[in-house]
Amino acid sequence: MGKRGQRAFERTLVCVIQALMGLELLVELRNDLSIRGILDDCDNAMNVIIKDATVEDVEGVQKQLPLVFLRGSNIRFVHIPDNVDIMKLVEERRLMLDQAATAYTGKGAPAPKPQASVTTA
Amino acid sequence: MATEEDSAVKEPLDLIRLSLDERIYVKLRSDRELRGKLHAYDQHLNMILGEVEEVTTSVEIDDETYEEIVRTSRRTVPYLFVRGDGVILVSPPLRTS
């Protein structure tokens, strides 16, 4: 648990959403729309990019959108798929970020870009 | 998510920490209520709830009789992330319903 809490966003639950990148999930918005699709990216403000999205409104009308950017403040719920081990995913992601950080402070060679955008400020 | 186990209750968020892994009642904006098991929370009141029942309440006013018709709809979700800006209050579950 050494480096946990060094990054500000790791003291919030956004890291749980970020750990679900690449998985299909359902996001419910504050305006009662729901978007089901593959989580492509999530930043520290919970803004998300969802691929191959199906947007459904209260009446059940569906729309297919290949790529959706959703501002995080519009999210009400995120349905987490219940066949995943959340803690394992969060720890794996934290490990990857630690490794990426180590690579950046290395000899100056370009490091592999981590999967998600990590802003530390 | 809870970090060190400090049993002292120093601030309001500590009261929520006491409810970790317990069933809780959450009142949300837009006339919604949740009842579920609290797995995790943070300072924004983002929460992860397990086996959660959501109750949505809507009030319609009849055009002729002007009486209020209160409707509730329920559904259950196995594992839910709740964004904190929608949370009004958190409490141990009430005895009624």
CSV table of C-alpha atoms in Angstrom, one decimal:
chain,number,residue,atom,x,y,z
A,1,MET,CA,0.0,0.0,0.0
A,2,GLY,CA,3.1,2.2,-0.2
A,3,LYS,CA,2.4,4.7,-2.9
A,4,ARG,CA,-1.3,4.8,-2.5
A,5,GLY,CA,-2.6,8.2,-1.7
A,6,GLN,CA,0.3,10.0,-3.4
A,7,ARG,CA,-1.9,10.9,-6.3
A,8,ALA,CA,-4.8,13.1,-5.3
A,9,PHE,CA,-7.3,11.2,-7.4
A,10,GLU,CA,-6.4,8.0,-5.7
A,11,ARG,CA,-8.0,9.3,-2.5
A,12,THR,CA,-11.3,9.5,-4.2
A,13,LEU,CA,-13.4,6.8,-5.8
A,14,VAL,CA,-12.7,7.9,-9.4
A,15,CYS,CA,-9.9,5.4,-9.5
A,16,VAL,CA,-12.5,2.7,-9.3
A,17,ILE,CA,-14.1,3.9,-12.5
A,18,GLN,CA,-10.7,4.3,-14.1
A,19,ALA,CA,-10.0,0.7,-13.2
A,20,LEU,CA,-13.0,-0.4,-15.3
A,21,MET,CA,-11.5,1.0,-18.6
A,22,GLY,CA,-12.0,-1.4,-21.4
A,23,LEU,CA,-15.0,-3.0,-19.8
A,24,GLU,CA,-18.6,-2.6,-20.8
A,25,LEU,CA,-20.7,-0.8,-18.3
A,26,LEU,CA,-23.9,1.2,-18.0
A,27,VAL,CA,-23.8,4.9,-17.1
A,28,GLU,CA,-27.0,6.6,-15.9
A,29,LEU,CA,-27.1,10.4,-16.4
A,30,ARG,CA,-28.7,13.0,-14.3
A,31,ASN,CA,-31.2,13.7,-17.1
A,32,ASP,CA,-32.4,10.1,-17.0
A,33,LEU,CA,-30.6,9.0,-20.1
A,34,SER,CA,-28.6,5.8,-19.8
A,35,ILE,CA,-25.5,4.9,-21.9
A,36,ARG,CA,-24.3,1.4,-22.3
A,37,GLY,CA,-20.9,0.9,-23.9
A,38,ILE,CA,-17.3,0.2,-23.5
A,39,LEU,CA,-15.5,2.6,-21.2
A,40,ASP,CA,-12.6,3.9,-23.3
A,41,ASP,CA,-11.2,6.5,-21.0
A,42,CYS,CA,-11.9,8.2,-17.7
A,43,ASP,CA,-10.2,11.2,-16.2
A,44,ASN,CA,-9.9,12.5,-12.7
A,45,ALA,CA,-13.0,14.6,-13.0
A,46,MET,CA,-14.9,11.5,-14.1
A,47,ASN,CA,-15.3,12.7,-17.6
A,48,VAL,CA,-15.6,9.6,-19.7
A,49,ILE,CA,-15.3,8.4,-23.3
A,50,ILE,CA,-17.5,5.5,-24.2
A,51,LYS,CA,-17.2,3.5,-27.4
A,52,ASP,CA,-19.9,1.7,-29.3
A,53,ALA,CA,-22.5,3.3,-27.1
A,54,THR,CA,-26.2,2.7,-27.0
A,55,VAL,CA,-28.0,5.7,-25.6
A,56,GLU,CA,-31.5,5.0,-24.2
A,57,ASP,CA,-34.0,7.5,-22.9
A,58,VAL,CA,-36.8,7.1,-20.3
A,59,GLU,CA,-39.2,6.0,-23.0
A,60,GLY,CA,-36.8,3.3,-24.2
A,61,VAL,CA,-35.8,4.9,-27.5
A,62,GLN,CA,-32.3,3.8,-28.4
A,63,LYS,CA,-29.6,5.4,-30.4
A,64,GLN,CA,-26.3,4.0,-31.5
A,65,LEU,CA,-23.3,6.3,-31.2
A,66,PRO,CA,-19.8,5.1,-32.0
A,67,LEU,CA,-18.0,7.5,-29.7
A,68,VAL,CA,-19.4,9.5,-26.8
A,69,PHE,CA,-17.7,12.1,-24.5
A,70,LEU,CA,-19.6,12.6,-21.3
A,71,ARG,CA,-18.9,15.3,-18.8
A,72,GLY,CA,-18.5,13.7,-15.4
A,73,SER,CA,-20.8,16.1,-13.6
A,74,ASN,CA,-23.7,14.6,-15.6
A,75,ILE,CA,-23.3,11.1,-14.1
A,76,ARG,CA,-25.7,9.9,-11.6
A,77,PHE,CA,-24.8,6.2,-11.4
A,78,VAL,CA,-22.4,3.8,-12.9
A,79,HIS,CA,-23.5,0.2,-13.0
A,80,ILE,CA,-20.4,-1.9,-12.2
A,81,PRO,CA,-20.4,-5.3,-13.9
A,82,ASP,CA,-20.7,-7.8,-11.1
A,83,ASN,CA,-18.4,-10.4,-12.5
A,84,VAL,CA,-15.2,-8.3,-11.9
A,85,ASP,CA,-12.9,-8.2,-9.0
A,86,ILE,CA,-12.8,-4.5,-8.4
A,87,MET,CA,-10.1,-4.5,-5.8
A,88,LYS,CA,-7.8,-6.5,-8.1
A,89,LEU,CA,-8.4,-4.1,-11.0
A,90,VAL,CA,-7.8,-1.0,-8.9
A,91,GLU,CA,-4.5,-2.5,-7.6
A,92,GLU,CA,-3.4,-3.5,-11.0
A,93,ARG,CA,-4.0,-0.1,-12.4
A,94,ARG,CA,-2.2,1.5,-9.5
A,95,LEU,CA,0.8,-0.8,-10.1
A,96,MET,CA,0.8,0.2,-13.8
A,97,LEU,CA,0.8,3.9,-12.9
A,98,ASP,CA,3.7,3.3,-10.4
A,99,GLN,CA,5.7,1.6,-13.1
A,100,ALA,CA,5.0,4.3,-15.6
A,101,ALA,CA,6.1,6.9,-13.1
A,102,THR,CA,9.3,5.1,-12.5
A,103,ALA,CA,9.9,4.8,-16.2
A,104,TYR,CA,9.4,8.6,-16.6
A,105,THR,CA,12.1,9.3,-14.0
A,106,GLY,CA,14.5,7.0,-15.7
A,107,LYS,CA,17.4,7.8,-18.0
A,108,GLY,CA,15.3,10.1,-20.2
A,109,ALA,CA,14.3,7.6,-22.8
A,110,PRO,CA,10.7,8.0,-23.9
A,111,ALA,CA,8.6,5.8,-21.6
A,112,PRO,CA,5.6,3.8,-22.7
A,113,LYS,CA,2.5,6.0,-22.4
A,114,PRO,CA,0.2,4.7,-19.6
A,115,GLN,CA,-3.2,3.6,-20.7
A,116,ALA,CA,-5.0,6.5,-19.3
A,117,SER,CA,-4.1,10.2,-19.0
A,118,VAL,CA,-2.6,10.8,-15.6
A,119,THR,CA,-2.4,14.5,-14.6
A,120,THR,CA,-0.7,15.2,-11.3
A,121,ALA,CA,-1.4,18.8,-10.4
B,1,MET,CA,-12.0,4.0,0.4
B,2,ALA,CA,-11.1,3.8,4.1
B,3,THR,CA,-7.4,4.1,4.8
B,4,GLU,CA,-6.0,3.7,8.3
B,5,GLU,CA,-8.4,2.2,10.9
B,6,ASP,CA,-8.9,5.0,13.3
B,7,SER,CA,-11.7,4.3,15.7
B,8,ALA,CA,-12.0,8.0,16.9
B,9,VAL,CA,-14.9,9.9,15.4
B,10,LYS,CA,-13.5,13.3,14.6
B,11,GLU,CA,-15.6,14.6,11.7
B,12,PRO,CA,-19.0,13.9,10.1
B,13,LEU,CA,-17.4,11.6,7.5
B,14,ASP,CA,-16.2,9.4,10.3
B,15,LEU,CA,-19.8,8.6,11.0
B,16,ILE,CA,-20.1,7.2,7.5
B,17,ARG,CA,-17.0,5.2,8.0
B,18,LEU,CA,-18.8,3.5,10.9
B,19,SER,CA,-21.3,2.2,8.4
B,20,LEU,CA,-18.8,0.5,6.1
B,21,ASP,CA,-20.0,-3.0,5.1
B,22,GLU,CA,-23.3,-2.2,6.7
B,23,ARG,CA,-26.6,-1.6,5.0
B,24,ILE,CA,-27.4,2.1,4.7
B,25,TYR,CA,-30.1,4.3,3.5
B,26,VAL,CA,-29.2,7.1,1.0
B,27,LYS,CA,-31.4,10.0,0.0
B,28,LEU,CA,-30.6,11.4,-3.4
B,29,ARG,CA,-31.7,14.3,-5.4
B,30,SER,CA,-34.6,13.9,-7.8
B,31,ASP,CA,-36.7,12.1,-5.2
B,32,ARG,CA,-34.7,8.9,-5.2
B,33,GLU,CA,-33.7,6.7,-2.3
B,34,LEU,CA,-31.2,3.9,-2.2
B,35,ARG,CA,-30.9,1.0,0.3
B,36,GLY,CA,-27.8,-1.1,0.0
B,37,LYS,CA,-24.6,-2.3,1.5
B,38,LEU,CA,-21.9,0.4,1.7
B,39,HIS,CA,-18.6,-1.0,0.3
B,40,ALA,CA,-16.7,2.3,-0.2
B,41,TYR,CA,-17.1,6.0,0.0
B,42,ASP,CA,-14.9,9.1,-0.4
B,43,GLN,CA,-14.9,12.8,0.7
B,44,HIS,CA,-17.2,13.7,-2.2
B,45,LEU,CA,-19.7,11.1,-1.0
B,46,ASN,CA,-19.1,9.1,-4.2
B,47,MET,CA,-20.1,5.6,-3.0
B,48,ILE,CA,-20.0,2.0,-4.0
B,49,LEU,CA,-23.1,0.1,-2.9
B,50,GLY,CA,-23.8,-3.6,-3.2
B,51,GLU,CA,-27.2,-5.2,-3.6
B,52,VAL,CA,-28.9,-1.9,-3.8
B,53,GLU,CA,-32.6,-1.2,-4.1
B,54,GLU,CA,-33.5,2.2,-5.7
B,55,VAL,CA,-36.9,3.7,-5.1
B,56,THR,CA,-38.0,6.6,-7.3
B,57,THR,CA,-41.0,8.7,-6.1
B,58,SER,CA,-43.1,10.8,-8.4
B,59,VAL,CA,-46.2,12.9,-7.5
B,60,GLU,CA,-48.9,13.5,-10.1
B,61,ILE,CA,-51.7,15.9,-9.6
B,62,ASP,CA,-55.0,14.7,-11.0
B,63,ASP,CA,-56.4,17.3,-13.4
B,64,GLU,CA,-60.0,17.0,-12.2
B,65,THR,CA,-59.9,16.1,-8.5
B,66,TYR,CA,-56.6,17.9,-7.8
B,67,GLU,CA,-55.6,15.0,-5.5
B,68,GLU,CA,-51.9,14.0,-5.3
B,69,ILE,CA,-51.1,10.6,-6.6
B,70,VAL,CA,-47.8,9.4,-5.2
B,71,ARG,CA,-46.1,6.7,-7.4
B,72,THR,CA,-43.0,4.8,-6.5
B,73,SER,CA,-41.0,2.5,-8.7
B,74,ARG,CA,-38.3,0.2,-7.5
B,75,ARG,CA,-35.4,-1.7,-9.0
B,76,THR,CA,-32.4,-3.6,-7.7
B,77,VAL,CA,-28.9,-3.3,-8.9
B,78,PRO,CA,-26.1,-5.7,-7.8
B,79,TYR,CA,-23.2,-3.3,-7.8
B,80,LEU,CA,-23.6,0.4,-8.1
B,81,PHE,CA,-21.3,3.5,-8.2
B,82,VAL,CA,-23.1,6.6,-7.0
B,83,ARG,CA,-21.7,10.0,-7.8
B,84,GLY,CA,-21.5,12.1,-4.7
B,85,ASP,CA,-23.0,15.3,-6.0
B,86,GLY,CA,-26.4,13.6,-6.1
B,87,VAL,CA,-26.3,12.6,-2.4
B,88,ILE,CA,-28.4,14.5,0.1
B,89,LEU,CA,-28.1,12.3,3.2
B,90,VAL,CA,-26.7,9.0,4.4
B,91,SER,CA,-28.2,7.0,7.3
B,92,PRO,CA,-28.6,3.6,8.8
B,93,PRO,CA,-31.7,2.0,7.2
B,94,LEU,CA,-35.0,3.2,8.6
B,95,ARG,CA,-37.3,0.7,10.2
B,96,THR,CA,-40.3,1.5,7.8
B,97,SER,CA,-40.5,-0.2,4.4
